[in-house]
């Protein structure tokens, strides 16, 4: 088993993008059931998806123990891929309305006697990037488990393109070079850093509040205190009432667009051109 940090190479960092990722919905399914348990005891399950907004800290930074509920029917002798995806609404204007990050990916996992997915094999791999989320908006997240097939792994284990790029292409349903007829399951949920920096432009569903306007209060001679005030343009709808703008001292979050595991559609054309140029140069 080997572990690969997401920051291993600059090319890998930039390759995690597909230009038309937003055209088709990402893959989902419920061909079998599984549960994921974190060290704190927090449990996610396909049979009983979370209805509350979950604390993001452990989910973004830790990798849970994933267990198939019925390994015999799911496929005890097969191997599996599991990974976490968290979406992100940029704080600045970009070509992408939503950015997708993959904190961790595990491949070639085997099924233990109790149904737990294990990465104990030499060919098992982990790709991870622990990235704390410091802003306080709601984010949508999905934990996926895929049953591996020869077609799927031939594509993901490509000798030229990184695993992250290949998996993202399958997840985003943007490649025709793989057979999508493989068993899969996922659990959708929402996360938030309750103590994070307030963002008034995102509602409780992790969606943009239409018409949101941010204003800044100016300090005057008669003001006792002054600070930023975030006010939605409408007084209706989820998230229309801003929380206090006072937050604990600390760094402001760097948008996940800079993260090595970010899946951003606007980078694809430029990045692909750079990579093709490098490959052409190495062939000379």
mmCIF file of C-alpha atoms in Angstrom:
data_model
loop_
_atom_site.group_PDB
_atom_site.id
_atom_site.type_symbol
_atom_site.label_atom_id
_atom_site.label_comp_id
_atom_site.label_asym_id
_atom_site.label_seq_id
_atom_site.Cartn_x
_atom_site.Cartn_y
_atom_site.Cartn_z
ATOM 1 C CA UNK A 1 0.000 0.000 0.000
ATOM 2 C CA UNK A 2 1.327 3.427 -0.821
ATOM 3 C CA UNK A 3 0.210 6.947 0.056
ATOM 4 C CA UNK A 4 0.504 9.897 -2.304
ATOM 5 C CA UNK A 5 0.213 13.434 -1.034
ATOM 6 C CA UNK A 6 -1.886 15.669 -3.279
ATOM 7 C CA UNK A 7 0.920 18.225 -3.430
ATOM 8 C CA UNK A 8 3.362 15.739 -4.970
ATOM 9 C CA UNK A 9 3.588 17.506 -8.309
ATOM 10 C CA UNK A 10 2.566 20.792 -9.853
ATOM 11 C CA UNK A 11 1.198 19.015 -12.916
ATOM 12 C CA UNK A 12 -0.986 16.739 -10.776
ATOM 13 C CA UNK A 13 -2.288 19.778 -8.947
ATOM 14 C CA UNK A 14 -3.435 21.487 -12.114
ATOM 15 C CA UNK A 15 -4.645 18.457 -13.991
ATOM 16 C CA UNK A 16 -7.716 17.970 -11.777
ATOM 17 C CA UNK A 17 -10.086 19.686 -14.158
ATOM 18 C CA UNK A 18 -12.443 18.919 -17.035
ATOM 19 C CA UNK A 19 -13.829 21.699 -19.196
ATOM 20 C CA UNK A 20 -17.399 20.447 -19.428
ATOM 21 C CA UNK A 21 -17.803 19.116 -15.885
ATOM 22 C CA UNK A 22 -20.792 21.349 -15.271
ATOM 23 C CA UNK A 23 -22.781 20.074 -18.283
ATOM 24 C CA UNK A 24 -23.699 16.654 -16.870
ATOM 25 C CA UNK A 25 -24.547 15.787 -13.258
ATOM 26 C CA UNK A 26 -21.873 13.857 -11.369
ATOM 27 C CA UNK A 27 -22.267 10.102 -11.007
ATOM 28 C CA UNK A 28 -24.420 8.799 -8.179
ATOM 29 C CA UNK A 29 -26.048 5.513 -7.285
ATOM 30 C CA UNK A 30 -27.414 3.204 -4.614
ATOM 31 C CA UNK A 31 -26.528 -0.306 -5.769
ATOM 32 C CA UNK A 32 -25.500 -1.346 -2.250
ATOM 33 C CA UNK A 33 -25.321 0.119 1.255
ATOM 34 C CA UNK A 34 -22.295 1.181 3.271
ATOM 35 C CA UNK A 35 -21.478 3.147 6.392
ATOM 36 C CA UNK A 36 -18.521 5.392 7.226
ATOM 37 C CA UNK A 37 -17.470 5.923 10.833
ATOM 38 C CA UNK A 38 -15.022 8.623 11.986
ATOM 39 C CA UNK A 39 -12.801 8.428 15.073
ATOM 40 C CA UNK A 40 -15.220 10.610 17.058
ATOM 41 C CA UNK A 41 -18.041 8.152 16.432
ATOM 42 C CA UNK A 42 -19.678 10.296 13.735
ATOM 43 C CA UNK A 43 -21.394 7.936 11.292
ATOM 44 C CA UNK A 44 -22.559 8.393 7.710
ATOM 45 C CA UNK A 45 -24.799 5.797 6.084
ATOM 46 C CA UNK A 46 -26.478 5.338 2.714
ATOM 47 C CA UNK A 47 -29.461 3.704 4.425
ATOM 48 C CA UNK A 48 -29.938 6.687 6.733
ATOM 49 C CA UNK A 49 -28.334 9.811 5.216
ATOM 50 C CA UNK A 50 -27.661 12.710 7.621
ATOM 51 C CA UNK A 51 -30.422 15.303 7.816
ATOM 52 C CA UNK A 52 -28.496 17.779 9.972
ATOM 53 C CA UNK A 53 -25.594 19.943 8.856
ATOM 54 C CA UNK A 54 -22.457 18.189 10.094
ATOM 55 C CA UNK A 55 -19.299 19.762 11.563
ATOM 56 C CA UNK A 56 -16.760 19.984 8.789
ATOM 57 C CA UNK A 57 -13.510 19.751 10.756
ATOM 58 C CA UNK A 58 -13.287 15.983 11.161
ATOM 59 C CA UNK A 59 -14.859 15.208 7.790
ATOM 60 C CA UNK A 60 -12.443 17.418 5.867
ATOM 61 C CA UNK A 61 -9.312 16.365 7.759
ATOM 62 C CA UNK A 62 -9.868 12.690 8.652
ATOM 63 C CA UNK A 63 -10.517 9.510 6.695
ATOM 64 C CA UNK A 64 -13.278 7.278 8.072
ATOM 65 C CA UNK A 65 -13.561 3.505 8.265
ATOM 66 C CA UNK A 66 -15.879 2.489 5.409
ATOM 67 C CA UNK A 67 -17.826 -0.770 5.780
ATOM 68 C CA UNK A 68 -20.147 -2.508 3.331
ATOM 69 C CA UNK A 69 -23.465 -3.310 5.026
ATOM 70 C CA UNK A 70 -23.931 -6.577 3.096
ATOM 71 C CA UNK A 71 -20.571 -7.528 1.581
ATOM 72 C CA UNK A 72 -21.835 -10.807 0.175
ATOM 73 C CA UNK A 73 -24.444 -9.122 -2.017
ATOM 74 C CA UNK A 74 -22.234 -6.118 -2.811
ATOM 75 C CA UNK A 75 -19.325 -8.305 -3.888
ATOM 76 C CA UNK A 76 -16.977 -9.636 -1.216
ATOM 77 C CA UNK A 77 -14.283 -10.726 -3.647
ATOM 78 C CA UNK A 78 -14.215 -7.465 -5.582
ATOM 79 C CA UNK A 79 -12.064 -4.396 -5.025
ATOM 80 C CA UNK A 80 -13.368 -0.906 -4.340
ATOM 81 C CA UNK A 81 -12.655 2.792 -4.719
ATOM 82 C CA UNK A 82 -13.828 5.242 -2.068
ATOM 83 C CA UNK A 83 -13.447 9.010 -2.034
ATOM 84 C CA UNK A 84 -14.841 12.219 -0.564
ATOM 85 C CA UNK A 85 -15.973 15.231 -2.587
ATOM 86 C CA UNK A 86 -16.810 18.655 -1.115
ATOM 87 C CA UNK A 87 -18.131 21.471 -3.281
ATOM 88 C CA UNK A 88 -17.165 25.088 -2.815
ATOM 89 C CA UNK A 89 -18.751 28.379 -3.916
ATOM 90 C CA UNK A 90 -15.962 30.836 -4.800
ATOM 91 C CA UNK A 91 -15.792 34.044 -2.799
ATOM 92 C CA UNK A 92 -14.666 35.938 -5.897
ATOM 93 C CA UNK A 93 -15.976 36.051 -9.444
ATOM 94 C CA UNK A 94 -14.641 33.128 -11.482
ATOM 95 C CA UNK A 95 -15.637 31.269 -14.624
ATOM 96 C CA UNK A 96 -16.970 28.477 -12.399
ATOM 97 C CA UNK A 97 -20.090 28.747 -10.276
ATOM 98 C CA UNK A 98 -19.018 25.758 -8.181
ATOM 99 C CA UNK A 99 -15.575 24.306 -7.478
ATOM 100 C CA UNK A 100 -15.120 20.684 -6.385
ATOM 101 C CA UNK A 101 -12.400 19.403 -4.068
ATOM 102 C CA UNK A 102 -11.415 15.811 -3.281
ATOM 103 C CA UNK A 103 -9.808 15.649 0.199
ATOM 104 C CA UNK A 104 -8.993 11.937 -0.160
ATOM 105 C CA UNK A 105 -9.204 9.031 -2.603
ATOM 106 C CA UNK A 106 -8.530 5.325 -1.930
ATOM 107 C CA UNK A 107 -8.233 2.672 -4.641
ATOM 108 C CA UNK A 108 -7.789 -1.111 -4.785
ATOM 109 C CA UNK A 109 -9.397 -1.705 -1.411
ATOM 110 C CA UNK A 110 -10.305 -5.263 -0.460
ATOM 111 C CA UNK A 111 -13.213 -6.417 1.712
ATOM 112 C CA UNK A 112 -12.377 -7.808 5.146
ATOM 113 C CA UNK A 113 -14.448 -10.480 6.882
ATOM 114 C CA UNK A 114 -16.651 -7.884 8.613
ATOM 115 C CA UNK A 115 -17.213 -5.913 5.387
ATOM 116 C CA UNK A 116 -14.680 -3.163 6.105
ATOM 117 C CA UNK A 117 -12.793 -1.797 3.110
ATOM 118 C CA UNK A 118 -9.056 -2.180 3.642
ATOM 119 C CA UNK A 119 -6.126 -0.644 1.774
ATOM 120 C CA UNK A 120 -3.607 -3.196 3.045
ATOM 121 C CA UNK A 121 -2.565 -4.472 -0.375
ATOM 122 C CA UNK A 122 0.675 -3.309 -1.940
ATOM 123 C CA UNK A 123 -1.236 -2.006 -4.955
ATOM 124 C CA UNK A 124 -3.719 -0.146 -2.773
ATOM 125 C CA UNK A 125 -3.242 3.603 -2.867
ATOM 126 C CA UNK A 126 -4.327 6.707 -1.022
ATOM 127 C CA UNK A 127 -4.330 10.276 -2.285
ATOM 128 C CA UNK A 128 -5.107 12.851 0.379
ATOM 129 C CA UNK A 129 -4.931 16.549 1.079
ATOM 130 C CA UNK A 130 -5.856 17.787 4.550
ATOM 131 C CA UNK A 131 -7.205 21.309 4.046
ATOM 132 C CA UNK A 132 -8.967 23.039 6.945
ATOM 133 C CA UNK A 133 -12.100 24.970 5.985
ATOM 134 C CA UNK A 134 -12.106 28.264 7.852
ATOM 135 C CA UNK A 135 -15.138 30.001 6.355
ATOM 136 C CA UNK A 136 -18.543 29.335 7.884
ATOM 137 C CA UNK A 137 -20.842 28.715 4.911
ATOM 138 C CA UNK A 138 -22.724 25.481 4.274
ATOM 139 C CA UNK A 139 -20.998 23.188 1.791
ATOM 140 C CA UNK A 140 -22.401 20.156 -0.002
ATOM 141 C CA UNK A 141 -20.426 16.942 0.311
ATOM 142 C CA UNK A 142 -20.668 13.372 -0.980
ATOM 143 C CA UNK A 143 -18.912 10.179 0.072
ATOM 144 C CA UNK A 144 -18.639 7.693 -2.794
ATOM 145 C CA UNK A 145 -17.872 3.962 -2.983
ATOM 146 C CA UNK A 146 -17.388 2.350 -6.405
ATOM 147 C CA UNK A 147 -16.915 -1.324 -7.180
ATOM 148 C CA UNK A 148 -13.925 -1.643 -9.480
ATOM 149 C CA UNK A 149 -14.172 -3.204 -12.931
ATOM 150 C CA UNK A 150 -11.411 -3.884 -15.491
ATOM 151 C CA UNK A 151 -12.727 -1.080 -17.731
ATOM 152 C CA UNK A 152 -12.831 1.414 -14.862
ATOM 153 C CA UNK A 153 -9.349 0.602 -13.601
ATOM 154 C CA UNK A 154 -7.808 0.526 -17.078
ATOM 155 C CA UNK A 155 -8.930 4.126 -17.393
ATOM 156 C CA UNK A 156 -8.042 5.302 -13.862
ATOM 157 C CA UNK A 157 -4.638 3.599 -13.817
ATOM 158 C CA UNK A 158 -3.504 5.356 -16.977
ATOM 159 C CA UNK A 159 0.290 5.575 -17.289
ATOM 160 C CA UNK A 160 0.224 9.203 -18.453
ATOM 161 C CA UNK A 161 -2.572 10.961 -16.589
ATOM 162 C CA UNK A 162 -2.731 11.097 -12.763
ATOM 163 C CA UNK A 163 -5.296 9.035 -10.849
ATOM 164 C CA UNK A 164 -7.013 12.201 -9.653
ATOM 165 C CA UNK A 165 -7.571 13.492 -13.176
ATOM 166 C CA UNK A 166 -8.886 10.150 -14.388
ATOM 167 C CA UNK A 167 -11.221 9.604 -11.438
ATOM 168 C CA UNK A 168 -12.558 13.148 -11.748
ATOM 169 C CA UNK A 169 -13.349 12.495 -15.401
ATOM 170 C CA UNK A 170 -15.424 9.444 -14.486
ATOM 171 C CA UNK A 171 -17.088 11.122 -11.491
ATOM 172 C CA UNK A 172 -18.072 14.134 -13.613
ATOM 173 C CA UNK A 173 -19.470 11.863 -16.335
ATOM 174 C CA UNK A 174 -17.382 13.602 -18.978
ATOM 175 C CA UNK A 175 -15.446 10.774 -20.582
ATOM 176 C CA UNK A 176 -16.638 8.215 -23.102
ATOM 177 C CA UNK A 177 -13.571 6.015 -22.593
ATOM 178 C CA UNK A 178 -14.970 3.997 -19.699
ATOM 179 C CA UNK A 179 -17.919 1.667 -19.206
ATOM 180 C CA UNK A 180 -20.171 3.306 -16.601
ATOM 181 C CA UNK A 181 -21.943 0.038 -15.843
ATOM 182 C CA UNK A 182 -20.246 -0.525 -12.476
ATOM 183 C CA UNK A 183 -21.941 -0.816 -9.076
ATOM 184 C CA UNK A 184 -21.712 2.315 -6.964
ATOM 185 C CA UNK A 185 -23.242 4.015 -3.957
ATOM 186 C CA UNK A 186 -22.955 7.401 -2.318
ATOM 187 C CA UNK A 187 -24.269 9.355 0.638
ATOM 188 C CA UNK A 188 -24.957 13.088 0.305
ATOM 189 C CA UNK A 189 -24.761 15.482 3.242
ATOM 190 C CA UNK A 190 -23.945 19.057 4.217
ATOM 191 C CA UNK A 191 -21.074 20.386 6.303
ATOM 192 C CA UNK A 192 -20.230 23.687 7.963
ATOM 193 C CA UNK A 193 -17.584 25.179 10.214
ATOM 194 C CA UNK A 194 -19.830 26.714 12.886
ATOM 195 C CA UNK A 195 -17.028 28.910 14.197
ATOM 196 C CA UNK A 196 -15.773 29.932 10.768
ATOM 197 C CA UNK A 197 -15.779 33.347 9.133
ATOM 198 C CA UNK A 198 -19.341 34.367 8.273
ATOM 199 C CA UNK A 199 -20.444 34.362 4.624
ATOM 200 C CA UNK A 200 -23.824 35.883 3.911
ATOM 201 C CA UNK A 201 -23.933 34.897 0.249
ATOM 202 C CA UNK A 202 -24.614 31.178 0.858
ATOM 203 C CA UNK A 203 -27.873 29.712 2.174
ATOM 204 C CA UNK A 204 -28.520 26.675 4.375
ATOM 205 C CA UNK A 205 -28.584 24.442 1.298
ATOM 206 C CA UNK A 206 -25.093 25.469 0.254
ATOM 207 C CA UNK A 207 -26.472 27.519 -2.646
ATOM 208 C CA UNK A 208 -25.810 31.113 -3.641
ATOM 209 C CA UNK A 209 -28.278 33.688 -2.334
ATOM 210 C CA UNK A 210 -29.499 35.561 -5.404
ATOM 211 C CA UNK A 211 -29.126 39.326 -5.220
ATOM 212 C CA UNK A 212 -26.771 39.256 -2.242
ATOM 213 C CA UNK A 213 -24.932 42.549 -1.644
ATOM 214 C CA UNK A 214 -21.951 43.019 0.680
ATOM 215 C CA UNK A 215 -21.335 46.439 2.196
ATOM 216 C CA UNK A 216 -18.632 47.760 4.496
ATOM 217 C CA UNK A 217 -19.291 50.058 7.446
ATOM 218 C CA UNK A 218 -16.971 53.007 7.766
ATOM 219 C CA UNK A 219 -15.551 54.076 11.119
ATOM 220 C CA UNK A 220 -16.647 57.555 12.194
ATOM 221 C CA UNK A 221 -15.594 59.774 15.056
ATOM 222 C CA UNK A 222 -18.805 59.027 16.918
ATOM 223 C CA UNK A 223 -18.746 55.269 16.345
ATOM 224 C CA UNK A 224 -17.836 53.084 19.284
ATOM 225 C CA UNK A 225 -17.086 50.138 16.990
ATOM 226 C CA UNK A 226 -17.184 49.481 13.296
ATOM 227 C CA UNK A 227 -16.673 46.481 11.094
ATOM 228 C CA UNK A 228 -17.854 44.719 7.952
ATOM 229 C CA UNK A 229 -21.583 44.271 7.546
ATOM 230 C CA UNK A 230 -22.922 41.640 5.157
ATOM 231 C CA UNK A 231 -26.504 42.196 4.068
ATOM 232 C CA UNK A 232 -28.515 40.126 1.587
ATOM 233 C CA UNK A 233 -30.506 42.211 -0.891
ATOM 234 C CA UNK A 234 -33.660 40.283 -0.018
ATOM 235 C CA UNK A 235 -35.253 39.600 3.347
ATOM 236 C CA UNK A 236 -36.808 36.318 2.285
ATOM 237 C CA UNK A 237 -35.390 32.867 1.865
ATOM 238 C CA UNK A 238 -32.944 30.736 3.762
ATOM 239 C CA UNK A 239 -29.874 32.602 4.934
ATOM 240 C CA UNK A 240 -31.417 36.033 4.395
ATOM 241 C CA UNK A 241 -30.652 37.188 7.925
ATOM 242 C CA UNK A 242 -26.904 37.649 8.407
ATOM 243 C CA UNK A 243 -25.150 36.351 11.492
ATOM 244 C CA UNK A 244 -22.858 38.506 13.581
ATOM 245 C CA UNK A 245 -19.892 39.807 11.630
ATOM 246 C CA UNK A 246 -17.642 39.517 14.671
ATOM 247 C CA UNK A 247 -15.322 36.537 14.417
ATOM 248 C CA UNK A 248 -12.353 35.209 16.314
ATOM 249 C CA UNK A 249 -8.974 36.413 15.163
ATOM 250 C CA UNK A 250 -7.360 34.138 12.653
ATOM 251 C CA UNK A 251 -6.408 33.722 9.027
ATOM 252 C CA UNK A 252 -8.961 34.266 6.306
ATOM 253 C CA UNK A 253 -9.546 31.165 4.225
ATOM 254 C CA UNK A 254 -7.714 30.869 0.970
ATOM 255 C CA UNK A 255 -10.317 29.722 -1.578
ATOM 256 C CA UNK A 256 -10.060 26.047 -2.357
ATOM 257 C CA UNK A 257 -9.338 26.970 -5.970
ATOM 258 C CA UNK A 258 -5.711 27.032 -4.844
ATOM 259 C CA UNK A 259 -5.921 23.559 -3.324
ATOM 260 C CA UNK A 260 -4.033 20.759 -5.075
ATOM 261 C CA UNK A 261 -7.221 18.690 -5.143
ATOM 262 C CA UNK A 262 -9.510 21.273 -6.664
ATOM 263 C CA UNK A 263 -11.679 20.331 -9.628
ATOM 264 C CA UNK A 264 -12.103 23.610 -11.522
ATOM 265 C CA UNK A 265 -13.496 23.715 -15.029
ATOM 266 C CA UNK A 266 -11.979 27.065 -15.979
ATOM 267 C CA UNK A 267 -8.415 25.753 -15.776
ATOM 268 C CA UNK A 268 -8.780 22.919 -18.254
ATOM 269 C CA UNK A 269 -7.990 24.576 -21.566
ATOM 270 C CA UNK A 270 -4.910 26.418 -20.348
ATOM 271 C CA UNK A 271 -3.614 23.489 -18.345
ATOM 272 C CA UNK A 272 -4.136 21.037 -21.172
ATOM 273 C CA UNK A 273 -2.180 23.305 -23.478
ATOM 274 C CA UNK A 274 0.716 23.460 -21.019
ATOM 275 C CA UNK A 275 0.770 19.707 -20.531
ATOM 276 C CA UNK A 276 0.645 18.992 -24.261
ATOM 277 C CA UNK A 277 3.513 21.429 -24.746
ATOM 278 C CA UNK A 278 5.574 19.641 -22.076
ATOM 279 C CA UNK A 279 4.797 16.229 -23.530
ATOM 280 C CA UNK A 280 5.697 17.396 -27.024
ATOM 281 C CA UNK A 281 8.993 18.796 -25.764
ATOM 282 C CA UNK A 282 9.892 15.570 -24.002
ATOM 283 C CA UNK A 283 9.270 13.600 -27.208
ATOM 284 C CA UNK A 284 11.786 15.625 -29.206
#
